[in-house]
PDB file of C-alpha atoms in Angstrom:
ATOM      1  CA  LEU A 321     113.795  91.309  93.427  1.00 59.00           C
ATOM      2  CA  ALA A 322     116.659  90.106  90.916  1.00 51.00           C
ATOM      3  CA  VAL A 323     116.494  89.295  86.723  1.00 49.00           C
ATOM      4  CA  ALA A 324     117.491  86.508  85.371  1.00 51.00           C
ATOM      5  CA  SER A 325     120.324  86.822  82.470  1.00 49.00           C
ATOM      6  CA  GLY A 326     120.230  87.145  79.003  1.00 49.00           C
ATOM      7  CA  SER A 327     116.530  88.929  78.485  1.00 46.00           C
ATOM      8  CA  SER A 328     118.353  91.678  76.070  1.00 44.00           C
ATOM      9  CA  ASP A 329     114.750  91.877  73.653  1.00 43.00           C
ATOM     10  CA  ARG A 330     113.132  95.143  74.246  1.00 41.00           C
ATOM     11  CA  ASN A 331     110.373  94.255  73.067  1.00 42.00           C
ATOM     12  CA  ARG A 332     110.249  90.940  74.646  1.00 44.00           C
ATOM     13  CA  GLN A 333     106.879  90.049  76.413  1.00 45.00           C
ATOM     14  CA  ASN A 334     107.128  88.057  80.143  1.00 47.00           C
ATOM     15  CA  PRO A 335     106.916  84.356  80.146  1.00 50.00           C
ATOM     16  CA  ALA A 336     103.961  84.480  80.824  1.00 51.00           C
ATOM     17  CA  GLN A 337     102.367  86.804  78.202  1.00 50.00           C
ATOM     18  CA  ARG A 338     101.442  89.561  80.621  1.00 54.00           C
ATOM     19  CA  MET A 339     101.439  93.303  79.980  1.00 51.00           C
ATOM     20  CA  PRO A 340     101.285  95.360  83.044  1.00 50.00           C
ATOM     21  CA  PRO A 341      99.037  97.745  83.462  1.00 48.00           C
ATOM     22  CA  ALA A 342      97.684 101.069  82.472  1.00 47.00           C
ATOM     23  CA  PRO A 343      98.724 103.614  85.752  1.00 45.00           C
ATOM     24  CA  THR A 344      94.787 103.179  86.847  1.00 43.00           C
ATOM     25  CA  ALA A 345      93.083 106.910  89.136  1.00 41.00           C
ATOM     26  CA  ALA A 346      94.685 104.847  92.100  1.00 46.00           C
ATOM     27  CA  GLY A 347      98.527 106.059  90.996  1.00 54.00           C
ATOM     28  CA  PRO A 348     100.855 105.426  88.672  1.00 59.00           C
ATOM     29  CA  VAL A 349     102.548 101.647  88.580  1.00 69.00           C
ATOM     30  CA  ASN A 350     106.283 102.210  89.859  1.00 80.00           C
ATOM     31  CA  PRO A 351     108.818 101.982  86.437  1.00 81.00           C
ATOM     32  CA  LEU A 352     111.280 100.865  87.845  1.00 82.00           C
ATOM     33  CA  LEU A 353     109.067  97.979  89.055  1.00 82.00           C
ATOM     34  CA  THR A 354     106.926  97.693  86.120  1.00 81.00           C
ATOM     35  CA  LEU A 355     110.234  97.245  84.066  1.00 81.00           C
ATOM     36  CA  LEU A 356     111.639  95.018  86.260  1.00 82.00           C
ATOM     37  CA  LEU A 357     109.253  92.220  85.721  1.00 82.00           C
ATOM     38  CA  THR A 358     108.510  92.834  82.069  1.00 83.00           C
ATOM     39  CA  ARG A 359     112.587  91.921  81.847  1.00 82.00           C
ATOM     40  CA  GLU A 360     111.628  88.648  83.687  1.00 81.00           C
ATOM     41  CA  ALA A 361     112.789  89.242  87.097  1.00 79.00           C
ATOM     42  CA  PHE A 362     112.081  86.878  90.006  1.00 86.00           C
ATOM     43  CA  VAL A 363     108.955  88.173  90.921  1.00 88.00           C
ATOM     44  CA  ASN A 364     109.001  85.843  94.662  1.00 91.00           C
ATOM     45  CA  HIS A 365     113.246  86.488  95.510  1.00 90.00           C
ATOM     46  CA  ALA A 366     113.504  86.450  98.873  1.00 91.00           C
ATOM     47  CA  ASP A 367     116.577  88.333 100.677  1.00 91.00           C
ATOM     48  CA  GLU A 368     118.504  87.373 103.686  1.00 91.00           C
ATOM     49  CA  GLN A 369     115.488  88.446 106.145  1.00 91.00           C
ATOM     50  CA  GLY A 370     113.294  86.062 104.043  1.00 92.00           C
ATOM     51  CA  ARG A 371     111.321  89.058 102.052  1.00 92.00           C
ATOM     52  CA  THR A 372     109.635  89.552  99.074  1.00 92.00           C
ATOM     53  CA  PRO A 373     109.028  92.496  96.989  1.00 91.00           C
ATOM     54  CA  LEU A 374     105.743  91.383  97.369  1.00 91.00           C
ATOM     55  CA  MET A 375     105.802  92.138 101.651  1.00 93.00           C
ATOM     56  CA  LYS A 376     107.806  95.010 100.868  1.00 90.00           C
ATOM     57  CA  CYS A 377     105.430  97.076  99.297  1.00 89.00           C
ATOM     58  CA  VAL A 378     103.105  95.990 101.884  1.00 90.00           C
ATOM     59  CA  ILE A 379     104.608  97.036 104.571  1.00 88.00           C
ATOM     60  CA  ASP A 380     106.048 100.255 103.192  1.00 86.00           C
ATOM     61  CA  GLY A 381     102.246 100.918 102.023  1.00 84.00           C
ATOM     62  CA  ASP A 382     103.295 101.820  98.252  1.00 84.00           C
ATOM     63  CA  SER A 383     101.094 101.814  96.172  1.00 83.00           C
ATOM     64  CA  PRO A 384      97.799  98.861  95.296  1.00 88.00           C
ATOM     65  CA  ASP A 385      99.486  99.219  92.200  1.00 87.00           C
ATOM     66  CA  ASP A 386     102.314  97.619  93.069  1.00 87.00           C
ATOM     67  CA  VAL A 387     101.426  95.679  94.785  1.00 89.00           C
ATOM     68  CA  ALA A 388      98.335  93.979  92.399  1.00 88.00           C
ATOM     69  CA  LEU A 389     101.237  94.261  89.541  1.00 85.00           C
ATOM     70  CA  LEU A 390     103.804  91.797  91.546  1.00 89.00           C
ATOM     71  CA  ILE A 391     100.173  89.245  92.107  1.00 90.00           C
ATOM     72  CA  GLN A 392      99.733  89.749  88.438  1.00 88.00           C
ATOM     73  CA  PHE A 393     102.875  89.448  87.472  1.00 87.00           C
ATOM     74  CA  GLY A 394     102.810  85.535  90.335  1.00 89.00           C
ATOM     75  CA  ALA A 395     103.849  86.746  93.534  1.00 91.00           C
ATOM     76  CA  ASP A 396     103.201  84.388  96.117  1.00 94.00           C
ATOM     77  CA  VAL A 397     100.482  85.786  97.957  1.00 93.00           C
ATOM     78  CA  PHE A 398     100.892  82.809 100.978  1.00 94.00           C
ATOM     79  CA  ALA A 399     104.760  83.070 101.113  1.00 94.00           C
ATOM     80  CA  ARG A 400     106.577  83.451 104.227  1.00 94.00           C
ATOM     81  CA  ASP A 401     109.110  85.618 105.789  1.00 92.00           C
ATOM     82  CA  GLY A 402     112.137  84.179 108.291  1.00 92.00           C
ATOM     83  CA  ARG A 403     109.609  85.633 110.718  1.00 93.00           C
ATOM     84  CA  GLY A 404     106.868  83.381 109.308  1.00 93.00           C
ATOM     85  CA  ARG A 405     104.440  86.275 108.902  1.00 92.00           C
ATOM     86  CA  SER A 406     103.195  86.708 105.245  1.00 91.00           C
ATOM     87  CA  ALA A 407     101.920  89.823 102.981  1.00 88.00           C
ATOM     88  CA  LEU A 408      98.626  89.256 103.929  1.00 87.00           C
TER      89      LEU A 408
END
């Protein structure tokens, strides 16, 4: 995830005015992911292979709550990597 510069206000919500969800029975949301997203991280930033954070969460088998959080913050579920694969 890439973070926009100039986000210094600790109490500021993201541009869509969304707050991260509370932890569920499935497990807590990754606190670093929550921090980055609330600090306006670019949720669809792709690496050199074209993989987005959502794709990496799915590939790595991360918490369903992390996947849901990325989607809540605008992750493109239809984005494709350099080999034409999506998170779906």
